[in-house]
Tab-separated table of C-alpha atoms and ligand atoms in Angstrom:
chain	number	residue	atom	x	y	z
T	1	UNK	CA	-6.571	-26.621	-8.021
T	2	UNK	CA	-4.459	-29.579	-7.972
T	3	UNK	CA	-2.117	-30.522	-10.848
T	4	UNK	CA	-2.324	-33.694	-13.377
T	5	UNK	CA	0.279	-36.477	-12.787
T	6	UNK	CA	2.883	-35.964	-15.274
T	7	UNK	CA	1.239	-38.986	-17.612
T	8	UNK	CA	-2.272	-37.188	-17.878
T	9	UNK	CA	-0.363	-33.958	-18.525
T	10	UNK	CA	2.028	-35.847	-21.111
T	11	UNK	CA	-0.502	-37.366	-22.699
T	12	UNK	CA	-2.640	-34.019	-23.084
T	13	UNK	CA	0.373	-32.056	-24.248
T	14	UNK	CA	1.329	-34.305	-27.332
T	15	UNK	CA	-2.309	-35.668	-27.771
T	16	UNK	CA	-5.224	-34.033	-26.735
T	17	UNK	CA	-7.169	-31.687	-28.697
T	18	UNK	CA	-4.308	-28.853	-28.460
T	19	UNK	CA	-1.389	-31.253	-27.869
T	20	UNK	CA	1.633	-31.120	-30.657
T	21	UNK	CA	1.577	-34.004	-32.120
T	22	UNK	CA	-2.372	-34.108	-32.639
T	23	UNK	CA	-2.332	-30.697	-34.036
T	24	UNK	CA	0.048	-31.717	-36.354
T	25	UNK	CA	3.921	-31.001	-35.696
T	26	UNK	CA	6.026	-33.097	-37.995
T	27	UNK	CA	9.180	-33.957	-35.864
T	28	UNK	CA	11.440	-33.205	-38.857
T	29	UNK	CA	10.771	-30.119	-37.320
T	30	UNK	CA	11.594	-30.161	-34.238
T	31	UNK	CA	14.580	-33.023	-34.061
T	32	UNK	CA	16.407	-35.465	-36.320
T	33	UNK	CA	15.490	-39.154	-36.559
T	34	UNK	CA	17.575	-41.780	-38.520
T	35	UNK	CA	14.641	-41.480	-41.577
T	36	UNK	CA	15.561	-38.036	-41.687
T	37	UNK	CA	19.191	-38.737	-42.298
T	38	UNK	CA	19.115	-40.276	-45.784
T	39	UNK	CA	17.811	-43.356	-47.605
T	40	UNK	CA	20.271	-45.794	-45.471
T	41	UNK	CA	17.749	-46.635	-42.998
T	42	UNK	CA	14.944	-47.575	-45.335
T	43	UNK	CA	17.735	-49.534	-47.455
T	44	UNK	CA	18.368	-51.676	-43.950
T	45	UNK	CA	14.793	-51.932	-43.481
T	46	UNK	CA	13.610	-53.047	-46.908
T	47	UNK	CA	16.637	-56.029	-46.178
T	48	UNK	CA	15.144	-57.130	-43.533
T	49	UNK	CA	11.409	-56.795	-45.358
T	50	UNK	CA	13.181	-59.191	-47.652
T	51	UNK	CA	14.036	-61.766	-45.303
T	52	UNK	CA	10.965	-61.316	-44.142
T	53	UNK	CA	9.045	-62.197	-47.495
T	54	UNK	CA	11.096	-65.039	-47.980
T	55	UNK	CA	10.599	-66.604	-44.661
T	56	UNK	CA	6.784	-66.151	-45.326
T	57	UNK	CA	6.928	-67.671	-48.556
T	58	UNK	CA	6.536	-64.140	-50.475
T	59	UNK	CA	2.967	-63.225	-49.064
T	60	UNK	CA	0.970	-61.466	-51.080
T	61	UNK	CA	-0.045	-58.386	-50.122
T	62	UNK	CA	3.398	-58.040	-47.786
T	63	UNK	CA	2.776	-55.531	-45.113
T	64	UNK	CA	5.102	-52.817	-44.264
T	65	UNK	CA	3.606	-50.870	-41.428
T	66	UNK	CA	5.201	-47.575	-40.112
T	67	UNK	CA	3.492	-46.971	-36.462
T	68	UNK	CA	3.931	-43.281	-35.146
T	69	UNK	CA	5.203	-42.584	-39.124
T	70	UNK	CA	5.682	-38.863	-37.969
T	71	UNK	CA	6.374	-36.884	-41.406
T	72	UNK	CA	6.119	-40.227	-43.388
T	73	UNK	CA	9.141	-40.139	-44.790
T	74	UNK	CA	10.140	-43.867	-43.538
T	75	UNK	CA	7.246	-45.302	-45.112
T	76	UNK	CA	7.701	-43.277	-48.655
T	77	UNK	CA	11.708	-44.439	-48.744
T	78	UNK	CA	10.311	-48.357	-48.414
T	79	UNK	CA	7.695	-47.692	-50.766
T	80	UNK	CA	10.067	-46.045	-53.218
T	81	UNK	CA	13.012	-49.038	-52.703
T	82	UNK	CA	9.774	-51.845	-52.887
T	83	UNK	CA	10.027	-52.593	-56.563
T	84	UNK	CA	11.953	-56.044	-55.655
T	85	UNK	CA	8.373	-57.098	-54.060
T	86	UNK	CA	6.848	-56.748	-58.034
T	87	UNK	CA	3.414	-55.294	-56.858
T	88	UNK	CA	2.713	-57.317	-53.573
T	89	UNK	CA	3.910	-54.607	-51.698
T	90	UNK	CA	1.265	-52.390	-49.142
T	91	UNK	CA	2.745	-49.515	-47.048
T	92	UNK	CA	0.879	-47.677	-44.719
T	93	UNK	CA	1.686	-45.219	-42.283
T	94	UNK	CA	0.093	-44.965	-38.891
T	95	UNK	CA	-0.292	-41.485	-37.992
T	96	UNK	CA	-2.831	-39.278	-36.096
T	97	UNK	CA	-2.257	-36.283	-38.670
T	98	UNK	CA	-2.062	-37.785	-42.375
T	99	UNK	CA	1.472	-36.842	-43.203
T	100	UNK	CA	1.985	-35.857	-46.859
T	101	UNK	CA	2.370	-39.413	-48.821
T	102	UNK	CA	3.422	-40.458	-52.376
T	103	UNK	CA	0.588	-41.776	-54.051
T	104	UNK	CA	-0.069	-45.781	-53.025
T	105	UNK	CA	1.053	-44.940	-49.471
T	106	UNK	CA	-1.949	-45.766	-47.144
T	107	UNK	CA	-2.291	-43.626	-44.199
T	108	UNK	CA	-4.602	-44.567	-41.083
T	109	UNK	CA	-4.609	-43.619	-37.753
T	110	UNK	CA	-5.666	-46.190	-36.086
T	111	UNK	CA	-3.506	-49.374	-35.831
T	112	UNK	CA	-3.934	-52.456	-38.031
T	113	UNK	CA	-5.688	-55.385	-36.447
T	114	UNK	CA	-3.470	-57.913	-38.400
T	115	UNK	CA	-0.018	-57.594	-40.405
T	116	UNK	CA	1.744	-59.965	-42.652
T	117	UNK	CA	4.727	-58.882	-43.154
T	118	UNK	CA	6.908	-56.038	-41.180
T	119	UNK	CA	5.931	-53.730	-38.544
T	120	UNK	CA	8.159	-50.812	-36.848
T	121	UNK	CA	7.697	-48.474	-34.497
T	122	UNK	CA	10.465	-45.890	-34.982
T	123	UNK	CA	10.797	-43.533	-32.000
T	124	UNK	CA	7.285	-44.561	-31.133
T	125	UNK	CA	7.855	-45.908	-27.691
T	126	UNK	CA	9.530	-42.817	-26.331
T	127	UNK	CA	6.405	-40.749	-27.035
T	128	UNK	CA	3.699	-42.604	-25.037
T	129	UNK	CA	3.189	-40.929	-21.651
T	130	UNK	CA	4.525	-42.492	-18.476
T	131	UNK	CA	3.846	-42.333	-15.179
T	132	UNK	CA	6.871	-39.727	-13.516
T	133	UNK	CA	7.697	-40.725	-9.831
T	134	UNK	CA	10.498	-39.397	-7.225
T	135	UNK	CA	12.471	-40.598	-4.244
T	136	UNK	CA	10.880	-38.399	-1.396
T	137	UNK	CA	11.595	-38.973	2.719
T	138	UNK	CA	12.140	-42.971	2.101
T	139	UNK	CA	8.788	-43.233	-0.172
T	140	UNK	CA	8.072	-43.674	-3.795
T	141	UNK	CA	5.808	-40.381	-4.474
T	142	UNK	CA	3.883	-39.485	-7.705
T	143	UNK	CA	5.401	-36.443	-9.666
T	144	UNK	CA	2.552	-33.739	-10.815
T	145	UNK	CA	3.061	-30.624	-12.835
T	146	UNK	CA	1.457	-27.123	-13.852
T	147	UNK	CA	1.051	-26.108	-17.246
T	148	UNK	CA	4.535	-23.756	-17.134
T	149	UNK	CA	6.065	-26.952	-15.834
T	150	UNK	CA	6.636	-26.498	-12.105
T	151	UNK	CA	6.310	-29.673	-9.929
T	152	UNK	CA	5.135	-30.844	-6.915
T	153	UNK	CA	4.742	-34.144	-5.544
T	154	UNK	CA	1.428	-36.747	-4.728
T	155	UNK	CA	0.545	-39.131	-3.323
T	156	UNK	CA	2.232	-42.612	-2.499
T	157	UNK	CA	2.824	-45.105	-5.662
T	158	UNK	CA	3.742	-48.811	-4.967
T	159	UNK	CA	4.341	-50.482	-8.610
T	160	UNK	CA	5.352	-54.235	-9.397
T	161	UNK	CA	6.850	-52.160	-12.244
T	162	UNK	CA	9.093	-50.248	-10.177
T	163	UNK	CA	10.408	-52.783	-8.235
T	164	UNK	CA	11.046	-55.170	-11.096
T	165	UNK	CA	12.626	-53.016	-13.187
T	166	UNK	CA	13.843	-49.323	-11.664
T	167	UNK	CA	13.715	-50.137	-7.757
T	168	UNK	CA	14.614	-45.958	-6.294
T	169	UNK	CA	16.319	-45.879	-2.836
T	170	UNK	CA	17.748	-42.342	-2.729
T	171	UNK	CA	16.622	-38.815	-1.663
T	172	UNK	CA	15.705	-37.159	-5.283
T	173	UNK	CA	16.197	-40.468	-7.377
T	174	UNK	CA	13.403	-40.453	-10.124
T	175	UNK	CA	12.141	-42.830	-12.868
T	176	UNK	CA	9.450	-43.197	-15.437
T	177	UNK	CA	7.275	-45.971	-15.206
T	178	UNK	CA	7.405	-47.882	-18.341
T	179	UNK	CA	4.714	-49.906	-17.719
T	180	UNK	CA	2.476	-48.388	-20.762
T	181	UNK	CA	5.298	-48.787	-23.015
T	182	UNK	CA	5.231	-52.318	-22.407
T	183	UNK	CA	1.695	-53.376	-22.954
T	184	UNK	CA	1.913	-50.689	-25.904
T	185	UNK	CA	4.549	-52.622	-27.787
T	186	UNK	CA	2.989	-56.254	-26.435
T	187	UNK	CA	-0.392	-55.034	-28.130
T	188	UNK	CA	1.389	-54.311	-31.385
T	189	UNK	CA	3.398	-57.433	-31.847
T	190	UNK	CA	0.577	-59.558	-30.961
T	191	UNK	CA	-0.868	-57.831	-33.847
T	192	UNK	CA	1.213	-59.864	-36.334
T	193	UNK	CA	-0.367	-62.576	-37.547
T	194	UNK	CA	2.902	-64.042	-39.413
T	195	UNK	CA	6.163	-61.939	-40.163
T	196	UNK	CA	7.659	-60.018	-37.241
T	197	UNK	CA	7.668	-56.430	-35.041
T	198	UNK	CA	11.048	-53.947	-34.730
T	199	UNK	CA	11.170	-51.327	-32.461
T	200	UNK	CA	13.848	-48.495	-32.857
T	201	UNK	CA	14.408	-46.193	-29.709
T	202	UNK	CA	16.581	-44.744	-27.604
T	203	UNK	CA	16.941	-46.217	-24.426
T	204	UNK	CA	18.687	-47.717	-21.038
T	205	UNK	CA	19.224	-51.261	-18.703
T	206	UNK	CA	18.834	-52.033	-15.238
T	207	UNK	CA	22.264	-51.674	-14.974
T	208	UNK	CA	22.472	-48.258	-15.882
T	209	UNK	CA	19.471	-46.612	-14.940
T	210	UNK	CA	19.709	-42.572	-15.106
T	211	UNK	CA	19.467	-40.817	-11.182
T	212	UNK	CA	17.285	-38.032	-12.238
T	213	UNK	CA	15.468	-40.154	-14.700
T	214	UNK	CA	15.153	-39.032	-18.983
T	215	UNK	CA	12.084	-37.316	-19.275
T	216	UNK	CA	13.086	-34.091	-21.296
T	217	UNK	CA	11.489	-31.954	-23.993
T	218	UNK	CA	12.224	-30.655	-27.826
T	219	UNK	CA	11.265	-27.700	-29.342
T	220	UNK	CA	12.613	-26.260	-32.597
T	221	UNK	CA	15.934	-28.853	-32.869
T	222	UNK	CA	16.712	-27.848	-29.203
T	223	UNK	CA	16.441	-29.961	-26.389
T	224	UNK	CA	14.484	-27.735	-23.603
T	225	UNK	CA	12.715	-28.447	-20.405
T	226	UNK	CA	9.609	-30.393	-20.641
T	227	UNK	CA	6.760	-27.607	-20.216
T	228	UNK	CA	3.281	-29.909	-21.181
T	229	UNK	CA	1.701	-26.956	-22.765
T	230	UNK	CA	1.749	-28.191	-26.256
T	231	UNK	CA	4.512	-26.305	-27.502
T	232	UNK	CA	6.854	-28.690	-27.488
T	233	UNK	CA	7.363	-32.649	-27.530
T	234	UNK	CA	7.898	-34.399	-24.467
T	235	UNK	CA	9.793	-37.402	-24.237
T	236	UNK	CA	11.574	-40.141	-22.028
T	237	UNK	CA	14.155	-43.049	-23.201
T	238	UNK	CA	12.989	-46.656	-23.414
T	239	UNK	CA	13.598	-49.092	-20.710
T	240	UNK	CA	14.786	-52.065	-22.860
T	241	UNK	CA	15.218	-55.303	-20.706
T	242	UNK	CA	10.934	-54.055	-19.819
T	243	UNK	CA	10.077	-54.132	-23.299
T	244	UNK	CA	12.491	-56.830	-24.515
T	245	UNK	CA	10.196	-58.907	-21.305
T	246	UNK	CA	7.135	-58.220	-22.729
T	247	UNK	CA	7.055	-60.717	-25.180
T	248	UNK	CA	8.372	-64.121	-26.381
T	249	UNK	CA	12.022	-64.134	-26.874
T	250	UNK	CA	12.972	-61.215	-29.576
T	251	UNK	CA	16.486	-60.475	-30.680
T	252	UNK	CA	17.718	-56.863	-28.922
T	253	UNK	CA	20.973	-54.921	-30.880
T	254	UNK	CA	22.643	-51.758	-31.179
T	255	UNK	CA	21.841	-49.884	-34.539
T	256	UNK	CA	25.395	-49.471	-35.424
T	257	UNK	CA	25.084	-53.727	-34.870
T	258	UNK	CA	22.071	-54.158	-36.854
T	259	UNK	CA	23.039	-51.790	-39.477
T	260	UNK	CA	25.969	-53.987	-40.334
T	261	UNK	CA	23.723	-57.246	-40.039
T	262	UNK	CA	21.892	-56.051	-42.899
T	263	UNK	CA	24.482	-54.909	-44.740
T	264	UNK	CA	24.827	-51.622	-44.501
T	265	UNK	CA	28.832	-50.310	-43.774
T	266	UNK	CA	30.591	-47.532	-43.632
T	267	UNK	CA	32.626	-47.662	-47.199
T	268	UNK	CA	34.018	-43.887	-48.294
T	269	UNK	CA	34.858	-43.662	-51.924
T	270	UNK	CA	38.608	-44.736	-53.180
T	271	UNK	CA	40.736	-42.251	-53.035
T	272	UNK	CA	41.669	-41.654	-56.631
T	273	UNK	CA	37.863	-40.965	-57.272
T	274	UNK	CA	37.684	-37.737	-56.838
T	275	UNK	CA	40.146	-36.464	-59.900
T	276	UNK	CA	38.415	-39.099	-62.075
T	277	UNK	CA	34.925	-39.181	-61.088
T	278	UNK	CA	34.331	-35.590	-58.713
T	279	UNK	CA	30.366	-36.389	-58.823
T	280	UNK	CA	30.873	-39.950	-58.045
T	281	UNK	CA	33.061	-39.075	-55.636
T	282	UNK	CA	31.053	-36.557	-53.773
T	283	UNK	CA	27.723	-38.842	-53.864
T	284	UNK	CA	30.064	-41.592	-52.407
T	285	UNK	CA	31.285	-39.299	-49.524
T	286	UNK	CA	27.521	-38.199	-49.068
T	287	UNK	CA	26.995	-41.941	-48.332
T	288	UNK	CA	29.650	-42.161	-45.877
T	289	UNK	CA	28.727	-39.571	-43.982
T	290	UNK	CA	25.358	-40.207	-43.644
T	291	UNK	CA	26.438	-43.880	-42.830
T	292	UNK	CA	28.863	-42.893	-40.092
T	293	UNK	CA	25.913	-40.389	-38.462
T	294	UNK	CA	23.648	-43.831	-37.859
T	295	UNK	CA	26.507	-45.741	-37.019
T	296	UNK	CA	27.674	-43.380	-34.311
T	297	UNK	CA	27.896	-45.447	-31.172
T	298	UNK	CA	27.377	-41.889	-29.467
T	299	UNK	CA	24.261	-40.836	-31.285
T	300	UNK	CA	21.734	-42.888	-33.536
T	301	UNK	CA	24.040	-45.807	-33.635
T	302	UNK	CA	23.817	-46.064	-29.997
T	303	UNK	CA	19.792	-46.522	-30.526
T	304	UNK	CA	18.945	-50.171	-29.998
T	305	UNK	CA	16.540	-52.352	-32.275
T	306	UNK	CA	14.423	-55.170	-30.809
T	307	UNK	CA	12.893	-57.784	-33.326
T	308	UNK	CA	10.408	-59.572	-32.295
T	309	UNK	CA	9.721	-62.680	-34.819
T	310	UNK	CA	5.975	-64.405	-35.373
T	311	UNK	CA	5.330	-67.623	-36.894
T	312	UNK	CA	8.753	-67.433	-38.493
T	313	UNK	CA	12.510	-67.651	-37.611
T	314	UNK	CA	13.529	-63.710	-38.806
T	315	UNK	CA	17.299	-62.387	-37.358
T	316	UNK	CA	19.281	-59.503	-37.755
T	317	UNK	CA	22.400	-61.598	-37.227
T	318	UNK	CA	22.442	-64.887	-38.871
T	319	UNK	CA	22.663	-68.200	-36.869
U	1	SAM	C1	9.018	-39.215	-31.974
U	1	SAM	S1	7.918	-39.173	-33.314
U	1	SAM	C2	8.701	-40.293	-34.461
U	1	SAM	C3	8.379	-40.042	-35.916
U	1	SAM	C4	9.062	-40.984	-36.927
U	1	SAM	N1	8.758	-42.379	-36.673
U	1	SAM	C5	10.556	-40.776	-36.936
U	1	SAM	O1	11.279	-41.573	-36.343
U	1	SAM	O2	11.007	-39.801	-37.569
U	1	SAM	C6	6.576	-40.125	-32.663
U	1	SAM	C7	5.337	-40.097	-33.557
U	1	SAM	O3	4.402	-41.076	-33.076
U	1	SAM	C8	3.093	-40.576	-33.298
U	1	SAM	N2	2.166	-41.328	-32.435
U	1	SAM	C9	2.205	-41.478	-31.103
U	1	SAM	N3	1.189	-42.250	-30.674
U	1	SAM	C10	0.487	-42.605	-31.773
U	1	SAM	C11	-0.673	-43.403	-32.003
U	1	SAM	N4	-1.308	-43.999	-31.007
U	1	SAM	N5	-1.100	-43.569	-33.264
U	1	SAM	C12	-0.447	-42.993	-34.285
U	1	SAM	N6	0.653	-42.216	-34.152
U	1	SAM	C13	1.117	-42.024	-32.903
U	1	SAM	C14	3.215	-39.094	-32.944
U	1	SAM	O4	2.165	-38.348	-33.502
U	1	SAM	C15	4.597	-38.770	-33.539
U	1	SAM	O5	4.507	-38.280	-34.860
């Protein structure tokens, strides 16, 4: 019997009936995302919700939509920091398992046809399926794969995709097709009626385009080989300048660049704290450490964030 492509087995794996994310795995679980740090992300988020309001005219309700909200906990640290919005406020998380919410946290799993306000799709993008294609005997061929992960090659693929973004011209070269991922995150934004669209992810440019390709798996906090039998997540890093295409012009950063944008800096306590103040000084070097994990141009600070503004002029960085 012949093997899926790797997109139909992807997309079975995470989401069909069995898959691990439809049957529920929260990715705290199985690896650490910036929400999962600390409350600094959802501070730097509920700054830009701010400018956000205010370049709307403070909307009421103001949307703040978490797409692909995992465990939810995104979506509860906005809620929780919202007060500032006095009661205009609605949060919902977009989910296909209802993660476990604080109470006036909407969950759906469908998305929203229309937001005003803020939308983000943190580590969304990665986890939507791709086609996986390798360099074989001068031709582009389809990659296909068994349940316990062994691969064989199809048939032929010529994509306008490919050649725009990831042309391959050596023996073995592979790539990810990340065609989906564009009319994914094209489909969202154009959801926004007025406010804007941020997605966080890792990812790579044209210029830098990984041989073997990114697709890889994670199981348990360990990254492992990608085996689409459900028991792990499959993944494959976002090709930016694609996505940054898809859409009017949007504003494209580094996290550790964005993260100071809004405000958010790497301050550790004053040094004579700690013999005055040892609780004030131990919350403050909490702070910094969690601060120095997202800013890590290595790790999460190293993620990129593309905002994509509608009906109103929204920046990270300030003209
Ligand atoms: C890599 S996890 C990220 C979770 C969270 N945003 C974080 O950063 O911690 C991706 C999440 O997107 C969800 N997801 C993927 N496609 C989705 C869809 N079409 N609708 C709702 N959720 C989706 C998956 O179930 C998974 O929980």
């Amino acid at each position: 019997m012949a093997h899926p492509d790797w997109q139909e087995a992807w997309r079975a794996a995470l989401y069909g009936p069995l898959g691990f994310f439809a049957r529920g795995s929260r990715p705290a679980d199985h690896f650490r995302t910036s929400p999962l740090v600390g409350p600094e992300l959802a501070e730097a988020v509920v700054e830009l919700l701010d400018r956000v309001d205010v370049a709307l005219d403070r909307p009421n309700p103001l949307d703040f939509v978490d797409v692909g909200a995992g465990g939810g906990e995104l979506a509860a640290q906005v809620f929780a920091l919202g007060k500032r919005f006095r009661g205009r406020l609605r949060v919902r998380a977009v989910e296909l398992v209802r993660p476990s919410l604080p109470a006036g946290v909407e969950w759906s799993r469908e998305l929203p046809d229309q937001v005003t306000g803020l939308v983000i799709a943190h580590e969304w993008l990665d986890s939507l399926p791709c086609q996986v294609v390798q360099m074989h005997e001068n031709r582009v061929r389809e990659v296909h794969v068994s349940p316990d992960g062994t691969e064989s090659l199809g048939s032929v693929v010529s994509s306008q995709w490919l050649d725009a973004w990831w042309p391959l011209s050596v023996e073995g070269q592979r790539a990810e097709i990340g065609a989906t991922r564009d009319a994914a995150w094209a489909d969202l934004v154009a959801r926004v009626a007025a406010g804007a669209a941020l997605a966080v992810d890792y990812g790579h440019f044209a210029a830098a385009r990984p041989f073997a390709g990114t697709l890889t798996g994670y199981r348990a906090g360990r990254q492992v080989t990608p085996v689409p039998d459900g028991s792990c997540d499959i993944t494959a890093h976002v090709a930016w300048d694609a996505v940054a295409a898809a859409t009017g012009p949007c504003e494209l950063l580094t996290q550790r660049e964005a993260l100071a944008a809004l405000g958010i800096a790497n301050a550790p306590p004053a040094a004579g704290l700690a013999a005055q103040d040892p609780l004030g000084w131990l919350a403050g070097a909490g702070r910094a450490s969690r601060v120095a994990e997202l800013r890590d141009p290595a790790g999460l600070g190293g993620f990129h964030w593309l905002l994509c503004p509608r009906s109103a002029p929204i920046r990270l960085v300030r003209a």
